[in-house]
């Protein structure tokens, strides 16, 4: 009685292909790294599935029946298609067309996205990038829905169910206009630092204290913060036209004409920046290439 074709699994097709090529149970077993009895058993199942002897024995080995010869090319095609299905396509950046969505703060836009985009445009001009604001409360759900592919955040805010890799450690410096009185020798002491008016960036908006004030509190000191903005992008313009000083991440101070960087007169704890991504895209060749590019440019 003919066996249900659903019993025909991939290993049986591999065995049939090897038997057709080798015309020998022994050589087919060697090719498949199986024992000869195992291949003989698979041949028995194949005969049941196709209701045909498939091979007849001769002094020189086995020869295929007409039915087996009819199956030869279809079987090779099926095995080739399965192999292609199981083998991810090679990713070619130069001709790739895709859209990647990155969640980032204003800080990460300048510190990470700018060098990343410079390299991306040269190597993969067909890839589009959408930068979205970071929403820590919704981040896990955004990843699950595919609304976000990468997020540039700090370790403290990273959801535990995401893949993560460290990018770099950041430190704080003082930023002020080049002709500011505090740029003179011995100008920026802890006393003058506390006496001058400050500007800070508050992502949530409206806050007048931050990590600098926490560091000052440990010294028993305070400062005057007279301006709070919600974006780093406008801060350099304000500092150029005022006597305000600001404590900012060092990576934001590159290529800012008219401004000068000084070390703060006290220790201020920096922070780490990481990139996180979801299991959904973890093994995708294109996303792996994009992550590697991001890692290499965020130095």
Short mmCIF file of C-alpha atoms in Angstrom, two decimals, residues 37-293:
data_model
loop_
_atom_site.label_atom_id
_atom_site.label_comp_id
_atom_site.label_asym_id
_atom_site.label_seq_id
_atom_site.Cartn_x
_atom_site.Cartn_y
_atom_site.Cartn_z
CA UNK A 37 21.83 0.03 7.03
CA UNK A 38 20.45 3.52 7.69
CA UNK A 39 20.50 4.37 3.97
CA UNK A 40 18.97 0.99 3.11
CA UNK A 41 16.17 1.75 5.54
CA UNK A 42 15.63 5.17 3.94
CA UNK A 43 15.48 3.53 0.51
CA UNK A 44 12.75 1.23 1.81
CA UNK A 45 10.72 4.25 2.95
CA UNK A 46 11.30 5.97 -0.39
CA UNK A 47 9.97 2.93 -2.24
CA UNK A 48 6.86 3.00 -0.08
CA UNK A 49 6.35 6.72 -0.61
CA UNK A 50 6.65 6.55 -4.40
CA UNK A 51 5.17 3.06 -4.81
CA UNK A 52 8.10 2.11 -7.02
CA UNK A 53 11.29 0.07 -6.55
CA UNK A 54 13.30 3.15 -7.61
CA UNK A 55 16.53 1.10 -7.89
CA UNK A 56 17.38 -2.45 -8.94
CA UNK A 57 20.53 -4.25 -7.92
CA UNK A 58 23.20 -5.29 -10.43
CA UNK A 59 26.74 -6.62 -10.12
CA UNK A 60 28.05 -3.06 -10.43
CA UNK A 61 25.72 -1.51 -7.91
CA UNK A 62 22.20 -0.17 -8.30
CA UNK A 63 20.53 1.34 -11.33
CA UNK A 64 17.53 3.71 -11.18
CA UNK A 65 14.13 2.84 -12.54
CA UNK A 66 12.39 5.15 -14.99
CA UNK A 67 10.39 6.60 -12.08
CA UNK A 68 13.61 7.37 -10.21
CA UNK A 69 15.07 9.09 -13.27
CA UNK A 70 11.91 11.21 -13.54
CA UNK A 71 12.42 12.29 -9.93
CA UNK A 72 16.10 13.21 -10.30
CA UNK A 73 15.77 16.79 -11.51
CA UNK A 74 12.73 17.75 -9.37
CA UNK A 75 14.51 16.44 -6.26
CA UNK A 76 17.65 18.47 -7.02
CA UNK A 77 15.50 21.57 -7.59
CA UNK A 78 13.69 21.09 -4.28
CA UNK A 79 16.95 20.60 -2.37
CA UNK A 80 18.47 23.69 -4.03
CA UNK A 81 15.41 25.79 -3.14
CA UNK A 82 15.47 24.56 0.47
CA UNK A 83 19.20 25.31 0.69
CA UNK A 84 18.60 28.83 -0.61
CA UNK A 85 15.75 29.26 1.85
CA UNK A 86 17.92 28.20 4.77
CA UNK A 87 20.91 30.27 3.65
CA UNK A 88 20.40 34.03 4.19
CA UNK A 89 21.04 36.13 1.13
CA UNK A 90 24.32 37.98 1.14
CA UNK A 91 23.85 41.64 2.02
CA UNK A 92 25.35 44.07 -0.47
CA UNK A 93 25.41 47.58 1.03
CA UNK A 94 26.13 49.37 -2.24
CA UNK A 95 22.84 48.21 -3.82
CA UNK A 96 20.73 47.70 -0.69
CA UNK A 97 17.39 49.48 -0.42
CA UNK A 98 15.77 49.52 3.01
CA UNK A 99 14.62 51.85 5.76
CA UNK A 100 16.06 51.75 9.27
CA UNK A 101 14.37 53.49 12.20
CA UNK A 102 16.57 54.75 15.04
CA UNK A 103 15.37 56.19 18.33
CA UNK A 104 17.78 58.85 19.58
CA UNK A 105 18.01 62.00 21.69
CA UNK A 106 19.30 65.33 20.38
CA UNK A 107 22.61 64.46 21.99
CA UNK A 108 22.85 61.13 20.14
CA UNK A 109 21.88 62.84 16.88
CA UNK A 110 25.06 64.90 16.94
CA UNK A 111 27.37 62.48 18.75
CA UNK A 112 26.39 59.25 16.98
CA UNK A 113 24.06 59.78 14.03
CA UNK A 114 26.18 62.44 12.30
CA UNK A 115 29.32 60.24 11.88
CA UNK A 116 27.11 57.21 11.19
CA UNK A 117 25.31 58.99 8.35
CA UNK A 118 28.57 60.25 6.85
CA UNK A 119 29.79 56.65 6.50
CA UNK A 120 26.39 55.26 5.50
CA UNK A 121 25.94 57.68 2.59
CA UNK A 122 29.29 56.60 1.15
CA UNK A 123 28.79 52.86 1.55
CA UNK A 124 25.03 52.32 1.24
CA UNK A 125 23.33 55.32 -0.42
CA UNK A 126 20.10 53.39 -0.95
CA UNK A 127 19.40 52.95 2.77
CA UNK A 128 17.01 55.48 4.30
CA UNK A 129 17.21 56.46 7.97
CA UNK A 130 14.32 57.71 10.09
CA UNK A 131 15.36 59.18 13.45
CA UNK A 132 12.64 59.14 16.11
CA UNK A 133 12.54 60.57 19.64
CA UNK A 134 13.29 58.17 22.48
CA UNK A 135 10.26 57.10 24.50
CA UNK A 136 11.57 54.94 27.32
CA UNK A 137 8.11 53.84 28.47
CA UNK A 138 7.09 52.64 25.01
CA UNK A 139 10.44 51.33 23.78
CA UNK A 140 9.79 47.59 24.20
CA UNK A 141 6.42 47.84 22.48
CA UNK A 142 7.92 49.93 19.66
CA UNK A 143 10.55 47.26 19.02
CA UNK A 144 7.95 44.48 19.01
CA UNK A 145 5.79 46.35 16.48
CA UNK A 146 8.76 47.17 14.28
CA UNK A 147 8.37 50.91 14.86
CA UNK A 148 12.01 51.09 16.00
CA UNK A 149 15.03 49.08 14.82
CA UNK A 150 17.80 50.55 17.03
CA UNK A 151 17.76 52.83 20.06
CA UNK A 152 20.64 54.92 21.38
CA UNK A 153 20.15 55.12 25.12
CA UNK A 154 21.92 54.72 28.47
CA UNK A 155 22.25 51.36 30.27
CA UNK A 156 19.97 52.55 33.07
CA UNK A 157 17.05 53.02 30.69
CA UNK A 158 17.52 49.85 28.61
CA UNK A 159 14.64 47.31 28.74
CA UNK A 160 15.93 43.90 29.89
CA UNK A 161 14.47 41.99 26.93
CA UNK A 162 16.63 43.66 24.27
CA UNK A 163 20.07 42.94 22.85
CA UNK A 164 22.60 45.62 23.82
CA UNK A 165 26.15 46.68 23.12
CA UNK A 166 28.20 49.47 24.66
CA UNK A 167 29.28 52.28 22.34
CA UNK A 168 31.43 54.53 24.55
CA UNK A 169 31.75 56.35 27.86
CA UNK A 170 31.12 60.09 27.87
CA UNK A 171 32.54 62.84 30.08
CA UNK A 172 31.39 66.37 30.85
CA UNK A 173 33.21 69.62 30.03
CA UNK A 174 32.49 73.32 30.34
CA UNK A 175 31.46 75.21 27.21
CA UNK A 176 31.56 79.01 26.93
CA UNK A 177 32.27 81.71 24.37
CA UNK A 178 35.90 82.18 23.35
CA UNK A 179 36.23 85.71 24.77
CA UNK A 180 34.44 84.94 28.01
CA UNK A 181 36.11 86.43 31.13
CA UNK A 182 36.47 82.94 32.56
CA UNK A 183 38.79 81.90 29.70
CA UNK A 184 41.56 84.04 31.23
CA UNK A 185 44.30 82.29 33.25
CA UNK A 186 42.96 81.07 36.58
CA UNK A 187 39.52 82.23 35.44
CA UNK A 188 37.54 79.03 36.01
CA UNK A 189 37.86 78.08 39.65
CA UNK A 190 35.19 76.40 41.71
CA UNK A 191 34.28 79.80 43.16
CA UNK A 192 33.93 81.55 39.80
CA UNK A 193 32.12 78.50 38.42
CA UNK A 194 29.51 78.80 41.14
CA UNK A 195 29.26 82.61 40.88
CA UNK A 196 28.48 82.76 37.15
CA UNK A 197 25.11 82.11 35.53
CA UNK A 198 24.63 78.72 33.88
CA UNK A 199 22.54 77.17 31.13
CA UNK A 200 21.58 73.51 31.08
CA UNK A 201 19.69 71.09 28.88
CA UNK A 202 16.62 69.42 30.36
CA UNK A 203 15.20 66.73 28.10
CA UNK A 204 11.88 66.72 29.91
CA UNK A 205 11.87 70.51 29.92
CA UNK A 206 11.80 73.01 32.78
CA UNK A 207 14.35 71.46 35.13
CA UNK A 208 17.01 73.74 36.59
CA UNK A 209 19.27 71.09 38.08
CA UNK A 210 21.16 68.05 36.87
CA UNK A 211 24.28 65.92 37.40
CA UNK A 212 26.43 69.02 37.88
CA UNK A 213 24.26 70.17 40.76
CA UNK A 214 24.45 66.71 42.31
CA UNK A 215 28.27 66.90 42.14
CA UNK A 216 28.22 70.41 43.65
CA UNK A 217 25.97 69.25 46.49
CA UNK A 218 28.60 66.70 47.46
CA UNK A 219 31.01 69.63 47.87
CA UNK A 220 28.49 71.68 49.81
CA UNK A 221 28.19 74.14 46.92
CA UNK A 222 25.49 75.41 44.55
CA UNK A 223 25.36 77.32 41.25
CA UNK A 224 22.89 79.64 39.52
CA UNK A 225 21.10 78.08 36.56
CA UNK A 226 19.24 80.88 34.77
CA UNK A 227 18.36 79.08 31.53
CA UNK A 228 16.89 75.64 30.91
CA UNK A 229 16.42 74.43 27.32
CA UNK A 230 15.15 71.09 26.03
CA UNK A 231 17.63 70.70 23.16
CA UNK A 232 21.39 70.78 22.74
CA UNK A 233 20.98 72.17 19.24
CA UNK A 234 20.19 75.74 20.33
CA UNK A 235 22.65 75.90 23.22
CA UNK A 236 25.80 76.91 21.25
CA UNK A 237 23.97 79.89 19.74
CA UNK A 238 22.94 81.10 23.18
CA UNK A 239 26.43 80.69 24.63
CA UNK A 240 27.98 82.69 21.76
CA UNK A 241 25.89 85.78 22.56
CA UNK A 242 25.94 85.66 26.37
CA UNK A 243 28.13 85.24 29.42
CA UNK A 244 26.35 82.02 30.31
CA UNK A 245 28.43 78.88 30.77
CA UNK A 246 27.23 75.32 30.38
CA UNK A 247 28.36 71.85 31.37
CA UNK A 248 27.84 69.56 28.39
CA UNK A 249 28.95 66.15 27.11
CA UNK A 250 32.37 66.43 25.47
CA UNK A 251 31.27 64.91 22.16
CA UNK A 252 28.95 67.85 21.58
CA UNK A 253 31.80 70.37 21.63
CA UNK A 254 33.54 69.43 18.38
CA UNK A 255 33.44 71.95 15.52
CA UNK A 256 31.78 74.78 17.41
CA UNK A 257 33.44 78.02 16.24
CA UNK A 258 33.44 80.90 18.67
CA UNK A 259 33.24 78.62 21.70
CA UNK A 260 35.91 77.16 23.95
CA UNK A 261 36.06 74.04 26.09
CA UNK A 262 37.46 74.00 29.62
CA UNK A 263 37.65 71.19 32.16
CA UNK A 264 35.13 71.62 35.00
CA UNK A 265 36.59 72.61 38.37
CA UNK A 266 35.07 69.53 40.06
CA UNK A 267 34.47 65.88 39.28
CA UNK A 268 31.16 65.31 37.46
CA UNK A 269 30.05 61.76 36.80
CA UNK A 270 29.76 60.97 33.10
CA UNK A 271 27.54 58.42 31.43
CA UNK A 272 27.65 55.51 29.00
CA UNK A 273 25.91 55.29 25.66
CA UNK A 274 24.68 51.95 24.32
CA UNK A 275 22.73 50.71 21.30
CA UNK A 276 19.87 48.25 21.80
CA UNK A 277 17.92 46.16 19.31
CA UNK A 278 15.25 43.44 19.27
CA UNK A 279 15.56 39.70 18.67
CA UNK A 280 13.32 40.26 15.64
CA UNK A 281 16.22 41.80 13.69
CA UNK A 282 19.13 40.23 15.56
CA UNK A 283 20.13 37.77 12.80
CA UNK A 284 19.14 39.82 9.76
CA UNK A 285 22.20 40.38 7.52
CA UNK A 286 21.30 43.98 6.70
CA UNK A 287 20.72 44.94 10.30
CA UNK A 288 23.93 43.21 11.37
CA UNK A 289 25.85 45.28 8.82
CA UNK A 290 24.17 48.48 10.00
CA UNK A 291 24.98 47.70 13.62
CA UNK A 292 28.61 47.03 12.77
CA UNK A 293 28.79 50.36 10.94
#
